[in-house]
């Protein structure tokens, strides 16, 4: 298979995984509206909304920066770059996790959704684990390991779907559902740790790595991408936060369903572009 065909096949794999993820997200909403009460669904919807917002704001584009710096700097530093990026993302997640863990009761008073304080405490764990976990699929794309990116992405979406739908179908309490939802982030972080500790090749320190990049270079590349993502998320999420703050839980639950995004078409363009960036850098 020539290079162009391999890149096209890789972009197709990445797009397929994300399209399946988008379809599973929609199916999750459809099923949860039938399995949960409006108050419980409101709690799940708010937790999901907060996580999506933090995933847009928090990483500051560092995971996307791998798509540029890994192919630019070459395989001798790729493992170290992946590990350091994950470590920085963990540090960025800490303040958000602390706010969610210690400020959950205050947030619960504002939104008036039963059980949301305990749910946000579990979300704190999810955020702490999910930030570094985002490194692995981007690393696979950056190193043109498209099959790996496909499976890691697919495992994430399928496990997240199961973590919400299965316990809801079994009649579990909302705290249990969110705890299992957080468990998916723990799984994602574990996959990141196992891969870079035992599977990825290359030094983590030493003369081959030292001085090859600066942290501010990662931010200089990632921040503009992050700003565009933040603006896009605010455009479609700000109204949901306003409804959560001023309306009853039942109203927020209904509004969340009606305001659900259908990102399948733009997801294709984003996935293909992201998969092609490493090849363009090398070229």
PDB file of C-alpha atoms in Angstrom:
ATOM      1  CA  UNK A   1       0.000   0.000   0.000  1.00  0.00           C
ATOM      2  CA  UNK A   2       1.484   3.366  -1.018  1.00  0.00           C
ATOM      3  CA  UNK A   3       1.660   6.303   1.353  1.00  0.00           C
ATOM      4  CA  UNK A   4      -1.395   8.142   0.022  1.00  0.00           C
ATOM      5  CA  UNK A   5      -3.547   5.025   0.250  1.00  0.00           C
ATOM      6  CA  UNK A   6      -2.275   4.321   3.770  1.00  0.00           C
ATOM      7  CA  UNK A   7      -3.078   7.867   4.901  1.00  0.00           C
ATOM      8  CA  UNK A   8      -6.549   7.684   3.357  1.00  0.00           C
ATOM      9  CA  UNK A   9      -7.208   4.352   5.051  1.00  0.00           C
ATOM     10  CA  UNK A  10      -5.922   5.728   8.355  1.00  0.00           C
ATOM     11  CA  UNK A  11      -8.091   8.821   8.157  1.00  0.00           C
ATOM     12  CA  UNK A  12     -11.046   6.588   7.371  1.00  0.00           C
ATOM     13  CA  UNK A  13     -10.396   4.423  10.432  1.00  0.00           C
ATOM     14  CA  UNK A  14     -10.152   7.414  12.756  1.00  0.00           C
ATOM     15  CA  UNK A  15     -13.327   8.896  11.287  1.00  0.00           C
ATOM     16  CA  UNK A  16     -15.200   5.613  11.669  1.00  0.00           C
ATOM     17  CA  UNK A  17     -14.316   5.342  15.352  1.00  0.00           C
ATOM     18  CA  UNK A  18     -15.462   8.888  16.063  1.00  0.00           C
ATOM     19  CA  UNK A  19     -18.644   8.468  14.051  1.00  0.00           C
ATOM     20  CA  UNK A  20     -19.459   5.338  16.033  1.00  0.00           C
ATOM     21  CA  UNK A  21     -18.776   7.362  19.171  1.00  0.00           C
ATOM     22  CA  UNK A  22     -21.145  10.104  18.056  1.00  0.00           C
ATOM     23  CA  UNK A  23     -23.854   7.570  17.292  1.00  0.00           C
ATOM     24  CA  UNK A  24     -23.370   5.922  20.692  1.00  0.00           C
ATOM     25  CA  UNK A  25     -23.654   9.303  22.405  1.00  0.00           C
ATOM     26  CA  UNK A  26     -27.011   9.886  20.733  1.00  0.00           C
ATOM     27  CA  UNK A  27     -28.161   6.365  21.557  1.00  0.00           C
ATOM     28  CA  UNK A  28     -27.134   6.909  25.179  1.00  0.00           C
ATOM     29  CA  UNK A  29     -29.409   9.935  25.414  1.00  0.00           C
ATOM     30  CA  UNK A  30     -32.312   8.083  23.815  1.00  0.00           C
ATOM     31  CA  UNK A  31     -31.995   5.134  26.187  1.00  0.00           C
ATOM     32  CA  UNK A  32     -31.385   7.145  29.357  1.00  0.00           C
ATOM     33  CA  UNK A  33     -34.501   9.239  28.774  1.00  0.00           C
ATOM     34  CA  UNK A  34     -36.450   5.987  28.983  1.00  0.00           C
ATOM     35  CA  UNK A  35     -34.517   4.357  31.813  1.00  0.00           C
ATOM     36  CA  UNK A  36     -34.131   7.267  34.243  1.00  0.00           C
ATOM     37  CA  UNK A  37     -36.442   9.718  35.928  1.00  0.00           C
ATOM     38  CA  UNK A  38     -36.189  13.319  34.779  1.00  0.00           C
ATOM     39  CA  UNK A  39     -34.270  14.306  37.935  1.00  0.00           C
ATOM     40  CA  UNK A  40     -31.733  11.496  37.535  1.00  0.00           C
ATOM     41  CA  UNK A  41     -31.359  12.217  33.837  1.00  0.00           C
ATOM     42  CA  UNK A  42     -30.743  15.879  34.687  1.00  0.00           C
ATOM     43  CA  UNK A  43     -27.869  14.836  36.968  1.00  0.00           C
ATOM     44  CA  UNK A  44     -26.308  12.674  34.260  1.00  0.00           C
ATOM     45  CA  UNK A  45     -26.793  15.396  31.647  1.00  0.00           C
ATOM     46  CA  UNK A  46     -25.120  18.024  33.831  1.00  0.00           C
ATOM     47  CA  UNK A  47     -22.158  15.772  34.645  1.00  0.00           C
ATOM     48  CA  UNK A  48     -21.716  14.989  30.960  1.00  0.00           C
ATOM     49  CA  UNK A  49     -22.027  18.677  30.079  1.00  0.00           C
ATOM     50  CA  UNK A  50     -19.405  19.736  32.626  1.00  0.00           C
ATOM     51  CA  UNK A  51     -16.993  17.070  31.439  1.00  0.00           C
ATOM     52  CA  UNK A  52     -17.412  18.106  27.805  1.00  0.00           C
ATOM     53  CA  UNK A  53     -16.774  21.730  28.747  1.00  0.00           C
ATOM     54  CA  UNK A  54     -13.665  20.902  30.763  1.00  0.00           C
ATOM     55  CA  UNK A  55     -12.355  18.731  27.937  1.00  0.00           C
ATOM     56  CA  UNK A  56     -12.594  21.801  25.702  1.00  0.00           C
ATOM     57  CA  UNK A  57     -11.153  24.312  28.174  1.00  0.00           C
ATOM     58  CA  UNK A  58      -8.712  22.282  30.234  1.00  0.00           C
ATOM     59  CA  UNK A  59      -6.143  20.603  27.958  1.00  0.00           C
ATOM     60  CA  UNK A  60      -5.338  23.898  26.179  1.00  0.00           C
ATOM     61  CA  UNK A  61      -4.701  22.034  22.938  1.00  0.00           C
ATOM     62  CA  UNK A  62      -1.673  20.115  24.239  1.00  0.00           C
ATOM     63  CA  UNK A  63      -2.978  16.751  23.052  1.00  0.00           C
ATOM     64  CA  UNK A  64      -3.437  18.196  19.556  1.00  0.00           C
ATOM     65  CA  UNK A  65       0.110  19.593  19.679  1.00  0.00           C
ATOM     66  CA  UNK A  66       1.405  16.026  19.549  1.00  0.00           C
ATOM     67  CA  UNK A  67       0.224  15.825  15.932  1.00  0.00           C
ATOM     68  CA  UNK A  68       2.752  18.532  15.060  1.00  0.00           C
ATOM     69  CA  UNK A  69       5.707  17.921  17.365  1.00  0.00           C
ATOM     70  CA  UNK A  70       5.923  14.110  17.262  1.00  0.00           C
ATOM     71  CA  UNK A  71       6.460  13.898  13.470  1.00  0.00           C
ATOM     72  CA  UNK A  72       8.592  17.055  13.496  1.00  0.00           C
ATOM     73  CA  UNK A  73      11.008  15.852  16.185  1.00  0.00           C
ATOM     74  CA  UNK A  74      11.037  12.225  15.130  1.00  0.00           C
ATOM     75  CA  UNK A  75      10.768   8.830  16.833  1.00  0.00           C
ATOM     76  CA  UNK A  76      13.777   9.328  19.122  1.00  0.00           C
ATOM     77  CA  UNK A  77      11.785  11.719  21.327  1.00  0.00           C
ATOM     78  CA  UNK A  78       8.198  10.636  20.646  1.00  0.00           C
ATOM     79  CA  UNK A  79       7.804   8.515  23.803  1.00  0.00           C
ATOM     80  CA  UNK A  80       9.238  11.236  26.038  1.00  0.00           C
ATOM     81  CA  UNK A  81       7.001  13.818  24.390  1.00  0.00           C
ATOM     82  CA  UNK A  82       3.926  11.646  24.967  1.00  0.00           C
ATOM     83  CA  UNK A  83       4.798  11.063  28.622  1.00  0.00           C
ATOM     84  CA  UNK A  84       5.563  14.717  29.315  1.00  0.00           C
ATOM     85  CA  UNK A  85       2.369  15.848  27.602  1.00  0.00           C
ATOM     86  CA  UNK A  86       0.343  13.448  29.737  1.00  0.00           C
ATOM     87  CA  UNK A  87       2.068  14.725  32.876  1.00  0.00           C
ATOM     88  CA  UNK A  88       1.320  18.350  31.986  1.00  0.00           C
ATOM     89  CA  UNK A  89      -2.312  17.481  31.278  1.00  0.00           C
ATOM     90  CA  UNK A  90      -2.547  15.803  34.685  1.00  0.00           C
ATOM     91  CA  UNK A  91      -1.246  18.979  36.314  1.00  0.00           C
ATOM     92  CA  UNK A  92      -3.782  21.051  34.371  1.00  0.00           C
ATOM     93  CA  UNK A  93      -6.573  18.741  35.562  1.00  0.00           C
ATOM     94  CA  UNK A  94      -5.775  19.116  39.267  1.00  0.00           C
ATOM     95  CA  UNK A  95      -7.407  22.545  39.874  1.00  0.00           C
ATOM     96  CA  UNK A  96     -10.576  21.519  38.031  1.00  0.00           C
ATOM     97  CA  UNK A  97     -10.756  18.286  40.015  1.00  0.00           C
ATOM     98  CA  UNK A  98     -10.334  20.166  43.298  1.00  0.00           C
ATOM     99  CA  UNK A  99     -13.110  22.615  42.417  1.00  0.00           C
ATOM    100  CA  UNK A 100     -15.467  19.782  41.527  1.00  0.00           C
ATOM    101  CA  UNK A 101     -14.618  17.750  44.618  1.00  0.00           C
ATOM    102  CA  UNK A 102     -14.766  20.526  47.201  1.00  0.00           C
ATOM    103  CA  UNK A 103     -17.245  22.814  45.443  1.00  0.00           C
ATOM    104  CA  UNK A 104     -19.836  20.210  44.558  1.00  0.00           C
ATOM    105  CA  UNK A 105     -22.170  21.194  47.390  1.00  0.00           C
ATOM    106  CA  UNK A 106     -22.095  24.847  46.337  1.00  0.00           C
ATOM    107  CA  UNK A 107     -22.802  23.941  42.728  1.00  0.00           C
ATOM    108  CA  UNK A 108     -25.655  21.705  43.893  1.00  0.00           C
ATOM    109  CA  UNK A 109     -27.288  24.671  45.613  1.00  0.00           C
ATOM    110  CA  UNK A 110     -27.172  26.688  42.400  1.00  0.00           C
ATOM    111  CA  UNK A 111     -28.569  24.069  40.037  1.00  0.00           C
ATOM    112  CA  UNK A 112     -30.955  22.362  42.491  1.00  0.00           C
ATOM    113  CA  UNK A 113     -30.475  18.878  41.030  1.00  0.00           C
ATOM    114  CA  UNK A 114     -30.728  16.050  43.594  1.00  0.00           C
ATOM    115  CA  UNK A 115     -27.553  13.999  44.022  1.00  0.00           C
ATOM    116  CA  UNK A 116     -25.401  16.276  41.904  1.00  0.00           C
ATOM    117  CA  UNK A 117     -22.879  16.990  44.701  1.00  0.00           C
ATOM    118  CA  UNK A 118     -21.835  13.333  44.980  1.00  0.00           C
ATOM    119  CA  UNK A 119     -21.898  13.009  41.192  1.00  0.00           C
ATOM    120  CA  UNK A 120     -19.520  15.963  40.817  1.00  0.00           C
ATOM    121  CA  UNK A 121     -17.148  14.400  43.346  1.00  0.00           C
ATOM    122  CA  UNK A 122     -16.924  11.341  41.099  1.00  0.00           C
ATOM    123  CA  UNK A 123     -16.519  13.626  38.098  1.00  0.00           C
ATOM    124  CA  UNK A 124     -13.444  15.102  39.803  1.00  0.00           C
ATOM    125  CA  UNK A 125     -11.808  11.682  39.570  1.00  0.00           C
ATOM    126  CA  UNK A 126     -12.919  11.341  35.960  1.00  0.00           C
ATOM    127  CA  UNK A 127     -11.370  14.677  34.985  1.00  0.00           C
ATOM    128  CA  UNK A 128      -8.108  13.853  36.752  1.00  0.00           C
ATOM    129  CA  UNK A 129      -7.799  10.608  34.790  1.00  0.00           C
ATOM    130  CA  UNK A 130      -9.343  11.663  31.491  1.00  0.00           C
ATOM    131  CA  UNK A 131      -6.968  14.554  30.750  1.00  0.00           C
ATOM    132  CA  UNK A 132      -3.807  12.409  30.466  1.00  0.00           C
ATOM    133  CA  UNK A 133      -5.844   9.632  28.867  1.00  0.00           C
ATOM    134  CA  UNK A 134      -6.547  11.903  25.896  1.00  0.00           C
ATOM    135  CA  UNK A 135      -2.858  11.711  25.020  1.00  0.00           C
ATOM    136  CA  UNK A 136      -2.881   8.118  23.769  1.00  0.00           C
ATOM    137  CA  UNK A 137      -5.217   8.334  20.730  1.00  0.00           C
ATOM    138  CA  UNK A 138      -3.552  11.570  19.617  1.00  0.00           C
ATOM    139  CA  UNK A 139      -0.143   9.933  20.014  1.00  0.00           C
ATOM    140  CA  UNK A 140      -1.226   7.020  17.844  1.00  0.00           C
ATOM    141  CA  UNK A 141      -2.443   9.432  15.169  1.00  0.00           C
ATOM    142  CA  UNK A 142       0.777  11.458  15.396  1.00  0.00           C
ATOM    143  CA  UNK A 143       2.863   8.317  14.874  1.00  0.00           C
ATOM    144  CA  UNK A 144       0.496   7.104  12.120  1.00  0.00           C
ATOM    145  CA  UNK A 145      -0.610   4.062  14.121  1.00  0.00           C
ATOM    146  CA  UNK A 146      -4.150   4.413  12.875  1.00  0.00           C
ATOM    147  CA  UNK A 147      -5.347   0.949  13.866  1.00  0.00           C
ATOM    148  CA  UNK A 148      -4.285   1.650  17.444  1.00  0.00           C
ATOM    149  CA  UNK A 149      -6.072   5.006  17.388  1.00  0.00           C
ATOM    150  CA  UNK A 150      -9.195   3.289  16.065  1.00  0.00           C
ATOM    151  CA  UNK A 151      -9.315   0.672  18.807  1.00  0.00           C
ATOM    152  CA  UNK A 152      -8.422   2.998  21.668  1.00  0.00           C
ATOM    153  CA  UNK A 153     -11.116   5.443  20.570  1.00  0.00           C
ATOM    154  CA  UNK A 154     -13.681   2.696  20.052  1.00  0.00           C
ATOM    155  CA  UNK A 155     -12.987   1.111  23.453  1.00  0.00           C
ATOM    156  CA  UNK A 156     -13.462   4.496  25.096  1.00  0.00           C
ATOM    157  CA  UNK A 157     -16.831   5.202  23.470  1.00  0.00           C
ATOM    158  CA  UNK A 158     -18.210   1.691  23.927  1.00  0.00           C
ATOM    159  CA  UNK A 159     -17.146   1.510  27.578  1.00  0.00           C
ATOM    160  CA  UNK A 160     -18.613   4.946  28.277  1.00  0.00           C
ATOM    161  CA  UNK A 161     -21.891   3.910  26.672  1.00  0.00           C
ATOM    162  CA  UNK A 162     -21.980   0.731  28.764  1.00  0.00           C
ATOM    163  CA  UNK A 163     -21.050   2.570  31.977  1.00  0.00           C
ATOM    164  CA  UNK A 164     -24.170   4.736  31.695  1.00  0.00           C
ATOM    165  CA  UNK A 165     -26.756   2.503  30.047  1.00  0.00           C
ATOM    166  CA  UNK A 166     -26.145  -0.848  31.765  1.00  0.00           C
ATOM    167  CA  UNK A 167     -26.414   0.385  35.386  1.00  0.00           C
ATOM    168  CA  UNK A 168     -29.404   2.554  34.467  1.00  0.00           C
ATOM    169  CA  UNK A 169     -31.085  -0.501  32.921  1.00  0.00           C
ATOM    170  CA  UNK A 170     -30.355  -2.457  36.116  1.00  0.00           C
ATOM    171  CA  UNK A 171     -31.943   0.281  38.223  1.00  0.00           C
ATOM    172  CA  UNK A 172     -28.770   1.533  39.913  1.00  0.00           C
ATOM    173  CA  UNK A 173     -28.715   4.795  41.845  1.00  0.00           C
ATOM    174  CA  UNK A 174     -27.403   7.904  40.147  1.00  0.00           C
ATOM    175  CA  UNK A 175     -24.228   7.946  42.272  1.00  0.00           C
ATOM    176  CA  UNK A 176     -23.403   4.412  41.140  1.00  0.00           C
ATOM    177  CA  UNK A 177     -23.971   5.330  37.504  1.00  0.00           C
ATOM    178  CA  UNK A 178     -21.633   8.313  37.704  1.00  0.00           C
ATOM    179  CA  UNK A 179     -19.045   6.257  39.610  1.00  0.00           C
ATOM    180  CA  UNK A 180     -18.979   3.758  36.741  1.00  0.00           C
ATOM    181  CA  UNK A 181     -18.818   6.666  34.294  1.00  0.00           C
ATOM    182  CA  UNK A 182     -15.723   7.869  36.166  1.00  0.00           C
ATOM    183  CA  UNK A 183     -14.347   4.340  35.977  1.00  0.00           C
ATOM    184  CA  UNK A 184     -14.123   4.682  32.199  1.00  0.00           C
ATOM    185  CA  UNK A 185     -11.756   7.626  32.657  1.00  0.00           C
ATOM    186  CA  UNK A 186      -9.684   5.512  35.049  1.00  0.00           C
ATOM    187  CA  UNK A 187      -9.520   2.829  32.345  1.00  0.00           C
ATOM    188  CA  UNK A 188      -8.422   5.435  29.816  1.00  0.00           C
ATOM    189  CA  UNK A 189      -5.645   6.648  32.118  1.00  0.00           C
ATOM    190  CA  UNK A 190      -4.567   3.054  32.771  1.00  0.00           C
ATOM    191  CA  UNK A 191      -4.254   2.421  29.029  1.00  0.00           C
ATOM    192  CA  UNK A 192      -2.068   5.520  28.752  1.00  0.00           C
ATOM    193  CA  UNK A 193       0.169   4.413  31.637  1.00  0.00           C
ATOM    194  CA  UNK A 194       0.533   0.820  30.435  1.00  0.00           C
ATOM    195  CA  UNK A 195       1.363   1.840  26.885  1.00  0.00           C
ATOM    196  CA  UNK A 196       4.022   4.415  27.719  1.00  0.00           C
ATOM    197  CA  UNK A 197       5.484   2.376  30.587  1.00  0.00           C
ATOM    198  CA  UNK A 198       5.731  -1.021  28.909  1.00  0.00           C
ATOM    199  CA  UNK A 199       5.015  -0.843  25.175  1.00  0.00           C
ATOM    200  CA  UNK A 200       6.248   2.455  23.708  1.00  0.00           C
ATOM    201  CA  UNK A 201       9.903   2.550  22.685  1.00  0.00           C
ATOM    202  CA  UNK A 202      12.387   5.339  23.229  1.00  0.00           C
ATOM    203  CA  UNK A 203      14.172   7.176  26.045  1.00  0.00           C
ATOM    204  CA  UNK A 204      12.378   9.354  28.575  1.00  0.00           C
ATOM    205  CA  UNK A 205      15.413  11.464  29.432  1.00  0.00           C
ATOM    206  CA  UNK A 206      19.044  11.928  28.511  1.00  0.00           C
ATOM    207  CA  UNK A 207      20.917  13.791  25.763  1.00  0.00           C
ATOM    208  CA  UNK A 208      18.628  12.485  23.021  1.00  0.00           C
ATOM    209  CA  UNK A 209      15.634  14.095  24.685  1.00  0.00           C
ATOM    210  CA  UNK A 210      17.020  17.076  26.568  1.00  0.00           C
ATOM    211  CA  UNK A 211      16.423  20.420  24.880  1.00  0.00           C
ATOM    212  CA  UNK A 212      14.430  19.005  21.963  1.00  0.00           C
ATOM    213  CA  UNK A 213      11.339  21.025  22.823  1.00  0.00           C
ATOM    214  CA  UNK A 214      10.064  23.587  25.310  1.00  0.00           C
ATOM    215  CA  UNK A 215       6.775  23.432  27.136  1.00  0.00           C
ATOM    216  CA  UNK A 216       5.910  26.908  25.905  1.00  0.00           C
ATOM    217  CA  UNK A 217       6.276  25.641  22.330  1.00  0.00           C
ATOM    218  CA  UNK A 218       3.566  23.066  23.021  1.00  0.00           C
ATOM    219  CA  UNK A 219       1.280  25.767  24.382  1.00  0.00           C
ATOM    220  CA  UNK A 220       2.106  28.118  21.499  1.00  0.00           C
ATOM    221  CA  UNK A 221       0.839  25.505  19.059  1.00  0.00           C
ATOM    222  CA  UNK A 222      -2.041  24.168  21.124  1.00  0.00           C
ATOM    223  CA  UNK A 223      -3.601  27.351  22.500  1.00  0.00           C
ATOM    224  CA  UNK A 224      -4.949  28.749  19.190  1.00  0.00           C
ATOM    225  CA  UNK A 225      -6.593  25.384  18.478  1.00  0.00           C
ATOM    226  CA  UNK A 226      -7.979  25.344  21.997  1.00  0.00           C
ATOM    227  CA  UNK A 227      -9.452  28.836  21.660  1.00  0.00           C
ATOM    228  CA  UNK A 228     -11.401  27.863  18.553  1.00  0.00           C
ATOM    229  CA  UNK A 229     -12.719  24.776  20.347  1.00  0.00           C
ATOM    230  CA  UNK A 230     -13.673  26.832  23.403  1.00  0.00           C
ATOM    231  CA  UNK A 231     -15.641  29.316  21.305  1.00  0.00           C
ATOM    232  CA  UNK A 232     -17.451  26.477  19.571  1.00  0.00           C
ATOM    233  CA  UNK A 233     -18.348  24.794  22.857  1.00  0.00           C
ATOM    234  CA  UNK A 234     -19.543  28.022  24.464  1.00  0.00           C
ATOM    235  CA  UNK A 235     -21.756  28.618  21.470  1.00  0.00           C
ATOM    236  CA  UNK A 236     -23.649  25.360  22.026  1.00  0.00           C
ATOM    237  CA  UNK A 237     -23.341  24.886  25.801  1.00  0.00           C
ATOM    238  CA  UNK A 238     -23.801  28.250  27.497  1.00  0.00           C
ATOM    239  CA  UNK A 239     -27.582  28.121  27.191  1.00  0.00           C
ATOM    240  CA  UNK A 240     -27.641  24.735  28.926  1.00  0.00           C
ATOM    241  CA  UNK A 241     -25.798  26.136  31.935  1.00  0.00           C
ATOM    242  CA  UNK A 242     -28.248  29.034  32.113  1.00  0.00           C
ATOM    243  CA  UNK A 243     -31.214  26.651  32.085  1.00  0.00           C
ATOM    244  CA  UNK A 244     -29.578  24.470  34.751  1.00  0.00           C
ATOM    245  CA  UNK A 245     -29.092  27.517  36.981  1.00  0.00           C
ATOM    246  CA  UNK A 246     -32.545  29.091  36.664  1.00  0.00           C
ATOM    247  CA  UNK A 247     -34.913  26.188  35.983  1.00  0.00           C
ATOM    248  CA  UNK A 248     -35.989  23.033  37.773  1.00  0.00           C
ATOM    249  CA  UNK A 249     -34.207  19.734  37.200  1.00  0.00           C
ATOM    250  CA  UNK A 250     -37.091  18.418  35.094  1.00  0.00           C
ATOM    251  CA  UNK A 251     -36.926  21.439  32.795  1.00  0.00           C
ATOM    252  CA  UNK A 252     -33.161  21.094  32.395  1.00  0.00           C
ATOM    253  CA  UNK A 253     -33.564  17.408  31.562  1.00  0.00           C
ATOM    254  CA  UNK A 254     -36.058  18.142  28.789  1.00  0.00           C
ATOM    255  CA  UNK A 255     -34.021  21.069  27.467  1.00  0.00           C
ATOM    256  CA  UNK A 256     -30.834  18.973  27.373  1.00  0.00           C
ATOM    257  CA  UNK A 257     -32.501  16.437  25.119  1.00  0.00           C
ATOM    258  CA  UNK A 258     -33.891  19.100  22.798  1.00  0.00           C
ATOM    259  CA  UNK A 259     -30.554  20.925  22.588  1.00  0.00           C
ATOM    260  CA  UNK A 260     -28.485  17.827  21.838  1.00  0.00           C
ATOM    261  CA  UNK A 261     -25.817  18.385  19.201  1.00  0.00           C
ATOM    262  CA  UNK A 262     -25.652  16.267  16.066  1.00  0.00           C
ATOM    263  CA  UNK A 263     -21.908  16.493  15.377  1.00  0.00           C
ATOM    264  CA  UNK A 264     -21.672  13.588  12.957  1.00  0.00           C
ATOM    265  CA  UNK A 265     -21.008  15.589   9.786  1.00  0.00           C
ATOM    266  CA  UNK A 266     -18.451  18.068  11.234  1.00  0.00           C
ATOM    267  CA  UNK A 267     -16.916  15.122  13.073  1.00  0.00           C
ATOM    268  CA  UNK A 268     -15.896  13.621   9.733  1.00  0.00           C
ATOM    269  CA  UNK A 269     -14.016  16.757   8.664  1.00  0.00           C
ATOM    270  CA  UNK A 270     -12.338  17.113  12.063  1.00  0.00           C
ATOM    271  CA  UNK A 271     -11.271  13.463  12.134  1.00  0.00           C
ATOM    272  CA  UNK A 272      -9.858  13.468   8.611  1.00  0.00           C
ATOM    273  CA  UNK A 273      -7.971  16.723   9.166  1.00  0.00           C
ATOM    274  CA  UNK A 274      -6.530  15.531  12.466  1.00  0.00           C
ATOM    275  CA  UNK A 275      -5.355  12.284  10.896  1.00  0.00           C
ATOM    276  CA  UNK A 276      -3.601  14.067   8.018  1.00  0.00           C
ATOM    277  CA  UNK A 277      -1.726  16.707  10.058  1.00  0.00           C
ATOM    278  CA  UNK A 278       1.274  14.478  10.953  1.00  0.00           C
ATOM    279  CA  UNK A 279       1.844  13.587   7.306  1.00  0.00           C
ATOM    280  CA  UNK A 280       1.682  17.261   6.303  1.00  0.00           C
ATOM    281  CA  UNK A 281       4.261  18.154   8.971  1.00  0.00           C
ATOM    282  CA  UNK A 282       6.715  15.567   7.674  1.00  0.00           C
ATOM    283  CA  UNK A 283       6.101  16.645   4.095  1.00  0.00           C
TER     284      UNK A 283
END
